[in-house]
Tab-separated table of C-alpha atoms in Angstrom:
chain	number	residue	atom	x	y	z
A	839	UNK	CA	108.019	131.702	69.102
A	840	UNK	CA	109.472	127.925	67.926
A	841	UNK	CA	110.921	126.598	70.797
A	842	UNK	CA	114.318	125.000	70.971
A	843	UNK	CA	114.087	121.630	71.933
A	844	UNK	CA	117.577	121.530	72.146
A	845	UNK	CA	117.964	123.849	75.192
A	846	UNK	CA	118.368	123.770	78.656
A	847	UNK	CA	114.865	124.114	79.920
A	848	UNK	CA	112.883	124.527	83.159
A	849	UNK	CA	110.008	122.281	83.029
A	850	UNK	CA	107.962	121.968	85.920
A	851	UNK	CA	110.353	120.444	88.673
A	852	UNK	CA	112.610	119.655	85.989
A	853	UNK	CA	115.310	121.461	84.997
A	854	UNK	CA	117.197	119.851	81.752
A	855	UNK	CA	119.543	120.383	79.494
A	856	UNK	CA	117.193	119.318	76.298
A	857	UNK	CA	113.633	118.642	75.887
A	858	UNK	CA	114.231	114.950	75.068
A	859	UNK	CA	113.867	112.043	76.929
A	860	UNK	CA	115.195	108.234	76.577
A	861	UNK	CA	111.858	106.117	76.829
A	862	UNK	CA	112.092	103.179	79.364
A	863	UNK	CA	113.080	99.947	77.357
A	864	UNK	CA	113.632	96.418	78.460
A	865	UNK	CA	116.727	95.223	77.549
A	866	UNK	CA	117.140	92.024	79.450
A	867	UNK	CA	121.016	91.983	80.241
A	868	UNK	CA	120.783	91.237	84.007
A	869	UNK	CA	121.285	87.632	84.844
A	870	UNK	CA	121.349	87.864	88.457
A	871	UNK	CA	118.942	90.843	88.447
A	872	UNK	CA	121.887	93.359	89.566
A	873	UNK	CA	122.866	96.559	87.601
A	874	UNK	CA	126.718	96.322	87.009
A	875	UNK	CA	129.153	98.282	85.085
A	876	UNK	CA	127.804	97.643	81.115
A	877	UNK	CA	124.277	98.986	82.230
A	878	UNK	CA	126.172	102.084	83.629
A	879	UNK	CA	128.362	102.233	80.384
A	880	UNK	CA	124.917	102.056	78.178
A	881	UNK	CA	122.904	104.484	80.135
A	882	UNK	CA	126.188	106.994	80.160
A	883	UNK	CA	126.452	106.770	76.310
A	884	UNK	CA	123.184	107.647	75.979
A	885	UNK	CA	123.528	110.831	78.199
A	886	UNK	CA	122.815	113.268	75.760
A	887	UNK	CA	118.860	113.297	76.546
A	888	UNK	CA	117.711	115.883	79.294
A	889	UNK	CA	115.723	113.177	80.886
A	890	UNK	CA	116.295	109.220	81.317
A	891	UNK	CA	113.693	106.984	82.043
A	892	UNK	CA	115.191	103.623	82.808
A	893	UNK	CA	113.702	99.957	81.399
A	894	UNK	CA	111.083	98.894	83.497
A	895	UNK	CA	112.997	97.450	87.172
A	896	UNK	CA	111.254	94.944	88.929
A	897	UNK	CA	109.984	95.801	92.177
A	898	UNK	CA	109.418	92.602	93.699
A	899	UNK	CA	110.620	89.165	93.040
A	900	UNK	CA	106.945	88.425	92.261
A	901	UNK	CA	106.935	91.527	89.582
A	902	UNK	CA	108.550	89.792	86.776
A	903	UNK	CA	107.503	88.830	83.268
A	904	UNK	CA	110.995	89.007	81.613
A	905	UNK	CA	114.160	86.811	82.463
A	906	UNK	CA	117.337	88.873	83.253
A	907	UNK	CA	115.809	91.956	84.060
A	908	UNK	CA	116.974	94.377	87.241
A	909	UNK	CA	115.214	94.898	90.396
A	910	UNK	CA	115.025	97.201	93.276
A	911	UNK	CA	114.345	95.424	95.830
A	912	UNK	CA	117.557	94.401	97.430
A	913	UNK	CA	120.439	96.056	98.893
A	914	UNK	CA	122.426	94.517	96.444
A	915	UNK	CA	120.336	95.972	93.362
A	916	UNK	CA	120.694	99.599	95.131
A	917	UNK	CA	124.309	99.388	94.898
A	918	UNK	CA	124.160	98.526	91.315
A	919	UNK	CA	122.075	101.357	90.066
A	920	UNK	CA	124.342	103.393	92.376
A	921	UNK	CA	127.085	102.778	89.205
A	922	UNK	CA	124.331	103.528	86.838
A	923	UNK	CA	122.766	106.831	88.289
A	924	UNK	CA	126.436	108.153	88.850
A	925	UNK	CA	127.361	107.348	85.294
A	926	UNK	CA	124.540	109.798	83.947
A	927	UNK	CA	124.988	112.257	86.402
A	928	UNK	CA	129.088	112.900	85.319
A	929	UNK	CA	127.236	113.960	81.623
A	930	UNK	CA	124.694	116.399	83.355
A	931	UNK	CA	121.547	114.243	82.354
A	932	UNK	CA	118.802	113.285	84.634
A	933	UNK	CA	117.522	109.634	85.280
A	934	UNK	CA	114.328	108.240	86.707
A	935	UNK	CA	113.705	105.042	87.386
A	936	UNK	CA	110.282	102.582	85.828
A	937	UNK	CA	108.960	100.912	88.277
A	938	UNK	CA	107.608	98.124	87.100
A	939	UNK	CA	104.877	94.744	88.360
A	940	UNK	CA	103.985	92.863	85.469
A	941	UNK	CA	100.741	91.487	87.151
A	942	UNK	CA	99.146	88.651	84.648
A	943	UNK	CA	101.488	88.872	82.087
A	944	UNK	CA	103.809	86.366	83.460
A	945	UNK	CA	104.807	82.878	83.575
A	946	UNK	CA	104.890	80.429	86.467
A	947	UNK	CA	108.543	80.005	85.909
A	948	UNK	CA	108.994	83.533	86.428
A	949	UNK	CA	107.914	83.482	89.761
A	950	UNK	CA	109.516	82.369	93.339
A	951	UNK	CA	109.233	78.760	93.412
A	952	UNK	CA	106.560	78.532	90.784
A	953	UNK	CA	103.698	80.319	92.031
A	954	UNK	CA	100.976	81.671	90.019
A	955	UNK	CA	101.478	85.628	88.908
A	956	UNK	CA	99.028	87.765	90.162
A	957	UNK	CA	95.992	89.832	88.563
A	958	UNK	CA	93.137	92.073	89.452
A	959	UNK	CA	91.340	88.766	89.044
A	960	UNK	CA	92.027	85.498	87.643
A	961	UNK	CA	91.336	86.490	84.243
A	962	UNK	CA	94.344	84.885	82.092
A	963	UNK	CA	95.722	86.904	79.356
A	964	UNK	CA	95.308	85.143	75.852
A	965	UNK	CA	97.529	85.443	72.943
A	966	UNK	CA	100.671	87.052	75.361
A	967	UNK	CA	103.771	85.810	75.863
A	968	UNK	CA	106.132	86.142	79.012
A	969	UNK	CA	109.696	85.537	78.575
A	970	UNK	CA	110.747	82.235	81.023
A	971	UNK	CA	111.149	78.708	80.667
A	972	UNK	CA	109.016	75.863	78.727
A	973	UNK	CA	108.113	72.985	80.370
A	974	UNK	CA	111.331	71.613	78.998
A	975	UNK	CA	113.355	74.224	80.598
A	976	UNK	CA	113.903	75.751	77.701
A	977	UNK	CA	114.516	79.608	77.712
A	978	UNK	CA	111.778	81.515	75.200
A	979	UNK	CA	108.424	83.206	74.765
A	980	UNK	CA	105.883	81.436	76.961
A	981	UNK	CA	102.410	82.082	77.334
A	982	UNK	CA	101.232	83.947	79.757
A	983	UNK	CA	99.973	81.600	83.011
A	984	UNK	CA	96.401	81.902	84.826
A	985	UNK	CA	96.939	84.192	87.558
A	986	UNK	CA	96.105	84.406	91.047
A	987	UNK	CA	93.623	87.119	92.233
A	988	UNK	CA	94.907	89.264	94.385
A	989	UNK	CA	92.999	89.870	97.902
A	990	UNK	CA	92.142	92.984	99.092
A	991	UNK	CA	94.930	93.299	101.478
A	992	UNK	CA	97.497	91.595	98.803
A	993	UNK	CA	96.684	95.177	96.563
A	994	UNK	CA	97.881	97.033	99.940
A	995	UNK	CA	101.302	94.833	99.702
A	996	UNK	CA	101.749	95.557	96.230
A	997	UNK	CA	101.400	99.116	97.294
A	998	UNK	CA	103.940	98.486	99.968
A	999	UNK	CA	106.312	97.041	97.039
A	1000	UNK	CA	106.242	100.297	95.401
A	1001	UNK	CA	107.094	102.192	97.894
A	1002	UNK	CA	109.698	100.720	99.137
A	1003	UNK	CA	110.877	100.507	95.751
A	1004	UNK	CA	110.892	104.390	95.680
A	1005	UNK	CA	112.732	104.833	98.558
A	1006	UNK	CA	115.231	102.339	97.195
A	1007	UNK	CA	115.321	104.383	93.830
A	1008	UNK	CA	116.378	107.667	95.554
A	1009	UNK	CA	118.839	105.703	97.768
A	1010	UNK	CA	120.452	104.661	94.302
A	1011	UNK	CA	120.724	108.062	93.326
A	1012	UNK	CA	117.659	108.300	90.628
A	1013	UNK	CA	115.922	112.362	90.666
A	1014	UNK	CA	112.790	110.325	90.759
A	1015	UNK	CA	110.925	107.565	89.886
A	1016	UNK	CA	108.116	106.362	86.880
A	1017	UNK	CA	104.956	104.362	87.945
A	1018	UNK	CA	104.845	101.882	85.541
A	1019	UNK	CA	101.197	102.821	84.440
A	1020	UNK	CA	100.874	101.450	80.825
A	1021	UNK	CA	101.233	98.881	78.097
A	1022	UNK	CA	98.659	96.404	79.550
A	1023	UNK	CA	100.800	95.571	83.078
A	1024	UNK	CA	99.279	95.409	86.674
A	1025	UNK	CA	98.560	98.949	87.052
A	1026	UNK	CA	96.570	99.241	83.719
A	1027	UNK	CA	94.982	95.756	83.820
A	1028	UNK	CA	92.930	97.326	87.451
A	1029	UNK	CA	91.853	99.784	84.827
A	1030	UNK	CA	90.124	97.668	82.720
A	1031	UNK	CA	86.513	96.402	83.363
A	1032	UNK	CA	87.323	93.203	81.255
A	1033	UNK	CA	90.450	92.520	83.396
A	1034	UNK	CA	88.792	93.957	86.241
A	1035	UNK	CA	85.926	92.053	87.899
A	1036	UNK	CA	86.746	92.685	91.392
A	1037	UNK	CA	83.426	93.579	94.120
A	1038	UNK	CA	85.729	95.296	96.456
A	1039	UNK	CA	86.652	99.105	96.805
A	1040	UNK	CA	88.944	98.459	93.731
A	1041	UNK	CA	86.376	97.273	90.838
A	1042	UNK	CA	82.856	98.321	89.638
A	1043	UNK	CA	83.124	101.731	88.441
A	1044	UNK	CA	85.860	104.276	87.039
A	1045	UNK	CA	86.491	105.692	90.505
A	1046	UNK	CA	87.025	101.955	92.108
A	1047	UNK	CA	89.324	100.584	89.037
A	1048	UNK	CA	91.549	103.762	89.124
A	1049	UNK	CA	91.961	103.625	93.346
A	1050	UNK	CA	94.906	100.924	92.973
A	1051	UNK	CA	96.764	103.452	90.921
A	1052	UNK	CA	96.092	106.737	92.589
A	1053	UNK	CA	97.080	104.478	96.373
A	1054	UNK	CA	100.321	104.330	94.660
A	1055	UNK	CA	100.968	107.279	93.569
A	1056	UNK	CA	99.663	108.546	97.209
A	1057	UNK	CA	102.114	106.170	98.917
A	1058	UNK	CA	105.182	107.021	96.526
A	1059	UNK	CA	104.592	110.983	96.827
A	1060	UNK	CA	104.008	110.392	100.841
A	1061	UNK	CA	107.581	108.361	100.351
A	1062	UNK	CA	109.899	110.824	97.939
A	1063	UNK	CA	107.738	113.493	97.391
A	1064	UNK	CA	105.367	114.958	94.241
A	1065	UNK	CA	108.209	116.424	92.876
A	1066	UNK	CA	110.050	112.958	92.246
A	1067	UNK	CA	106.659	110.892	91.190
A	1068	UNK	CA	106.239	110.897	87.728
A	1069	UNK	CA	103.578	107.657	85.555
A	1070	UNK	CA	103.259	106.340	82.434
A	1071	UNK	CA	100.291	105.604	80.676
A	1072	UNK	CA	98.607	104.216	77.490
A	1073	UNK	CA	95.255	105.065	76.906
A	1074	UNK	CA	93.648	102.845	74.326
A	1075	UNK	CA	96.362	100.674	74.532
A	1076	UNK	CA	95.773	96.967	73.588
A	1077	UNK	CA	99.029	95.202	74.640
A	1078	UNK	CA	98.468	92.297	77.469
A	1079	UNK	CA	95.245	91.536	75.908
A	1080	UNK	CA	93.327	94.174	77.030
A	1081	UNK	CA	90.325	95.164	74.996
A	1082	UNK	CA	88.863	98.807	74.388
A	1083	UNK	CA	85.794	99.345	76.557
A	1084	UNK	CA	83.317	102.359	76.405
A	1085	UNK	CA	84.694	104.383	79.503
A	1086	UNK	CA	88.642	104.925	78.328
A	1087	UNK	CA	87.767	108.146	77.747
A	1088	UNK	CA	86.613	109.155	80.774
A	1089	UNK	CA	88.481	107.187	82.852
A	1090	UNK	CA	91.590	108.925	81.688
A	1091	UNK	CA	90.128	112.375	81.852
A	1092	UNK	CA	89.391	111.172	85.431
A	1093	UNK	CA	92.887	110.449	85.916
A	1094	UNK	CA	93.842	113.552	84.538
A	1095	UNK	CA	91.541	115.538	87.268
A	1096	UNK	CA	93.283	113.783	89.986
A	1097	UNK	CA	96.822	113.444	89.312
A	1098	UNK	CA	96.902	117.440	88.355
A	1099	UNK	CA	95.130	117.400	91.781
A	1100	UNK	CA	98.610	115.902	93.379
A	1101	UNK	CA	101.145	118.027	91.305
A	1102	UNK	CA	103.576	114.855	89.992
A	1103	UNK	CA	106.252	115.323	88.180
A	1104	UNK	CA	104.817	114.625	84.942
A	1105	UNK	CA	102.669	112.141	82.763
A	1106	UNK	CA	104.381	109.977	80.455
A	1107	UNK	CA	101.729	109.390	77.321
A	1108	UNK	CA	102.942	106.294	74.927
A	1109	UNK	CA	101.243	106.075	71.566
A	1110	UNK	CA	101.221	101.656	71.232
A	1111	UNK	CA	100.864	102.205	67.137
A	1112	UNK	CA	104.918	101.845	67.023
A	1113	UNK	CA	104.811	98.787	69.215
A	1114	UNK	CA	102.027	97.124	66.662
A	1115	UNK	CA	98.986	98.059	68.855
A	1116	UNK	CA	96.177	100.649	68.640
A	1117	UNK	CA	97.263	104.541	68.069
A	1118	UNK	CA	96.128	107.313	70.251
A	1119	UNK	CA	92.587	108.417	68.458
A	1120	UNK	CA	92.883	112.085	66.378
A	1121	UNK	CA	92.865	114.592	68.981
A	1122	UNK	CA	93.425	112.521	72.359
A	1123	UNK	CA	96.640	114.297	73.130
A	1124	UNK	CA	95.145	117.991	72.991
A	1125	UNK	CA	92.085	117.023	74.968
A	1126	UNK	CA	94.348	115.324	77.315
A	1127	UNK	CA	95.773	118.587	77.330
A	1128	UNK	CA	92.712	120.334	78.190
A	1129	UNK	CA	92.104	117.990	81.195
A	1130	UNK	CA	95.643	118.519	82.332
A	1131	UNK	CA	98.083	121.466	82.573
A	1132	UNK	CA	101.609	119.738	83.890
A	1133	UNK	CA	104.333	118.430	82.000
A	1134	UNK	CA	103.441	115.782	79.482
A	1135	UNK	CA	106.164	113.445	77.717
A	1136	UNK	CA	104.960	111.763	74.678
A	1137	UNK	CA	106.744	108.992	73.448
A	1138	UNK	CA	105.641	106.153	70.622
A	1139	UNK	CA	106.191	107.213	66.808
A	1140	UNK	CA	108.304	110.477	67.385
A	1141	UNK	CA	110.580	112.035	64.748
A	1142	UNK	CA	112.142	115.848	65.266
A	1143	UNK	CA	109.206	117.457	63.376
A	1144	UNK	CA	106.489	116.348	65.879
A	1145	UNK	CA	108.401	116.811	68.160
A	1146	UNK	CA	109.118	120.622	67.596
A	1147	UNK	CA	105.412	120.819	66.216
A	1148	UNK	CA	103.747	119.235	69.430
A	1149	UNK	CA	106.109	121.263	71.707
A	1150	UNK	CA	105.682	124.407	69.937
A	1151	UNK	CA	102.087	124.226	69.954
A	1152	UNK	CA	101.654	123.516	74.324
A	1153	UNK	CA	100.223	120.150	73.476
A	1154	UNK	CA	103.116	118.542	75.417
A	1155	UNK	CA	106.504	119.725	77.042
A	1156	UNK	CA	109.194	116.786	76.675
A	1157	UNK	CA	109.554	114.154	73.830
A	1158	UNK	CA	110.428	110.839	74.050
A	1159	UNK	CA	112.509	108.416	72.196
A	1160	UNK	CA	112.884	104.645	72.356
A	1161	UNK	CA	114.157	102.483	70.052
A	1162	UNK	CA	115.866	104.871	68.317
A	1163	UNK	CA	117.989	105.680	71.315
A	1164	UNK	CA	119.190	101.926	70.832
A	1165	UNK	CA	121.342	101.975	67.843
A	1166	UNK	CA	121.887	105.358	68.336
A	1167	UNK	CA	123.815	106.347	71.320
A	1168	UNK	CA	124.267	109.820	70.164
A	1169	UNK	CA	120.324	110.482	69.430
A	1170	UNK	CA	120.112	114.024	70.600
A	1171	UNK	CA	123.272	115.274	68.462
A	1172	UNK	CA	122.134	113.292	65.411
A	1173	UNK	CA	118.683	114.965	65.505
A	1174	UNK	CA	119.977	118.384	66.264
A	1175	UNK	CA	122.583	118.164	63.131
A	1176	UNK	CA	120.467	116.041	60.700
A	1177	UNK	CA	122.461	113.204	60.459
A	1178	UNK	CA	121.072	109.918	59.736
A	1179	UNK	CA	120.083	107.552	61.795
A	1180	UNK	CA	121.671	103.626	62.409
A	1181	UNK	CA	118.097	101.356	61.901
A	1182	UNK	CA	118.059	98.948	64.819
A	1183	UNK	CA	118.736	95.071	64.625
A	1184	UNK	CA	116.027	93.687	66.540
A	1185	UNK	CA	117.374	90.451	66.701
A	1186	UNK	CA	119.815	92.033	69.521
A	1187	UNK	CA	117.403	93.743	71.794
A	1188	UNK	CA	117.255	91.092	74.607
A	1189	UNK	CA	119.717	88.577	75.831
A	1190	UNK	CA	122.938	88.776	78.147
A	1191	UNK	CA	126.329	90.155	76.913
A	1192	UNK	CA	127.533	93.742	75.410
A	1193	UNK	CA	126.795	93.215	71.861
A	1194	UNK	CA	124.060	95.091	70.545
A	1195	UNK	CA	124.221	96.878	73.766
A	1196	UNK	CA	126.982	99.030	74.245
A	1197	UNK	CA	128.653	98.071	70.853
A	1198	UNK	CA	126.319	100.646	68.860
A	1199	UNK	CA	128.374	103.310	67.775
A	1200	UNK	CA	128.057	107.338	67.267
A	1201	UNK	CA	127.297	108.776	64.048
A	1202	UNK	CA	131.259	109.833	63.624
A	1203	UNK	CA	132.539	106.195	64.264
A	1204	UNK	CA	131.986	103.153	61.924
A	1205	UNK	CA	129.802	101.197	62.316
A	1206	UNK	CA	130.418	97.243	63.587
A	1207	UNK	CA	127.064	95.875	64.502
C-alpha cells in the first residue's frame, strides 16, 4: 500500500506529523555565535517538516570552520536556542540539533587565539577552504591550515565536548540531537585510513578508526538517552579531501552492525552528488538496508517521487530536504499540492542579516528576493 508521506507517522521513537525532514544547513547568521530571534523566526517558518535537523552548532570554541555560526557550549547559546526550539514546537514540528567539530577543515583564524585545528593526525586537507580571515584580515574562503594531532587523551576531551553539548541541547529544548558524522568533518576524517594514521586504539584497522565515533555515540546515549541520539553519515563521500579507500564498504556495514546494536534514533544517509561530490554507488542504500533495520533519513538529490518510491519500497523511512527548504519556507505544502518551487539564490546563503533568510516567501505571497 503507497504510503502517505504526508501523514502523521510513528517512526521508531519518532512520532511526526509528515515523513519529511529539513536537512541541517549552515547558514552563517550568528555573529556572536548566539541564536536570537531571526534564527527562531527562520526555523518557525519552516515548521511544516515532521522533523528539523538544525545547521551544524559548534560544540566547542575549537569546533569551528565557519565564521558566524552558533554554538552550544555556553549558557548564553542555551538560552538562544531556547527561542528557537520553542518557535518550532508552537507549529507541532520536531527539532534536533547537529552537532558539529570541524576537525582539519579549519583555519588558524578560526580558532581561540590562533591555534592550529585539530585532526586524527596532522595530515592537512588540500584543495578545502574554511571560512575566516586572510592574512590581511580579510573575511573569505581560506585554505584549510595544517592541523594539530590530537593525543590520545585530547580524543577523550573531544568526547567530553559532545556530551556536554548534548546535555546542553536538551536543556535548550531540542527532542534530540545529530552526531555530526559526515561530509569529510572530524568524525569522518577518523574513518579514513588516508586521514587516519594514528598507532593508538583509534587507527589501524576498521574496528580502531570507527572507536572515536561509536565513544560518542556511547557517551551521548549514556548522557540523553538512545532514544534522543540520532548521526549523520556519508559513505563515499569526498568532501574535506578525503579519498575513497578499499574498506568503505565494510566499514559502513560495520557501523551499521553496531549502531543497530545501540537502538539510536535513526541514521541520517546524505548522497554528496548534489553538493558536487561522489554519489552513493547503485544499490548502497538497499544494502545499507539489509545491514540495518531502524529508521533511515536520506537526504542529497530528493524530489517527491523518490521520496514516495524509496519510502514505499522499506528502503528508508523519512526524507530529507535541504536547499530546497531555503527559498521555500512552505516546502512540505508546495510538494503535497504540486506547486512550483522558488530556485535558490546562492549568492545569499551565508552572511549576517535577514535577507535571503527569513525574506523568502510562501508559494501564495510574491515573491521579493
Amino acid at each position: 500500500m503507497k504510503t502517505d508521506i504526508f501523514k502523521p507517522a510513528q517512526i521508531g521513537f519518532l512520532q511526526l506529523k509528515n515523513r519529511i525532514s529539513m536537512a541541517p544547513m549552515t547558514r552563517a547568521r550568528n555573529e556572536d555565535g548566539i541564536p536570537n530571534e531571526n534564527n527562531a523566526q527562520y526555523y518557525k517558518q519552516r515548521a511544516g517538516a515532521g522533523l528539523i535537523i538544525t545547521e551544524g552548532t559548534a560544540i566547542s570554541a575549537t569546533a569551528k570552520g565557519v565564521l558566524y555560526i552558533p554554538g552550544l557550549y555556553t549558557p548564553e547559546q542555551v538560552e538562544g536556542w531556547k527561542k528557537v526550539t520553542a518557535a518550532v514546537h508552537k507549529k507541532d514540528s520536531t527539532i534536533f540539533s547537529q552537532l558539529w567539530h570541524v576537525g582539519r577543515v579549519s583555519h588558524t583564524s578560526n580558532q581561540p587565539n590562533g591555534i592550529a585545528p585539530v585532526g586524527p593526525s596532522d595530515i592537512q586537507a588540500n584543495n578545502t577552504s574554511a571560512w575566516g580571515y586572510n592574512e590581511n584580515g580579510v573575511e573569505g574562503f581560506v585554505p584549510a591550515s595544517k592541523p594539530k594531532a590530537l593525543s590520545t587523551s585530547e580524543v577523550k576531551d573531544v568526547i567530553n565536548d559532545f556530551v556536554n553539548a548534548a546535555k546542553n541541547a536538551i536543556e535548550a529544548g531540542f527532542d534530540g540531537v545529530e552526531i555530526h558524522g559526515a561530509n569529510g568533518y572530524l568524525v569522518e576524517q577518523f574513518l579514513n585510513p588516508f586521514v587516519n594514521n594514528r598507532t593508538d586504539q583509534y587507527g589501524g584497522n576498521i574496528e580502531n578508526r570507527s572507536r572515536f565515533l561509536l565513544e560518542i555515540v556511547d557517551a551521548v546515549i549514556e548522557a540523553v538517552g538512545n532514544e534522543k541520539t540520532g548521526i549523520r553519515l556519508t559513505p563515499y563521500g569526498g568532501l574535506g579531501d578525503l579519498p575513497h579507500y578499499h574498506e568503505i564498504e565494510a566499514t559502513y556495514r560495520y557501523l551499521a552492525k553496531e549502531l543497530k546494536k545501540r537502538n539510536i534514533v535513526y541514521i541520517h544517509l546524505m548522497d554528496q552528488l548534489s553538493k558536487g561530490s561522489h554519489a552513493l554507488p547503485d544499490g548502497f542504500i538497499e544494502r545499507f538496508r539489509s545491514w540495518y533495520d531502524g529508521v533511515i533519513i536520506l537526504a542529497g538529490g530528493m524530489d517527491k517521487e523518490k521520496s514516495e518510491q524509496l519510502i514505499d519500497a522499506g528502503t528508508i523511512d523519512i526524507a530529507g530536504f535541504g536547499e530546497p527548504f531555503i527559498s521555500n519556507p512552505d516546502l512540505v505544502e508546495r510538494l503535497q499540492n504540486n506547486w512550483d518551487l522558488t530556485p535558490p539564490n546562492r549568492d545569499l546563503h551565508y552572511g549576517l542579516g535577514t535577507h535571503g533568510y527569513t525574506d523568502w516567501k510562501t508559494y501564495k505571497e510574491p515573491a521579493t528576493v
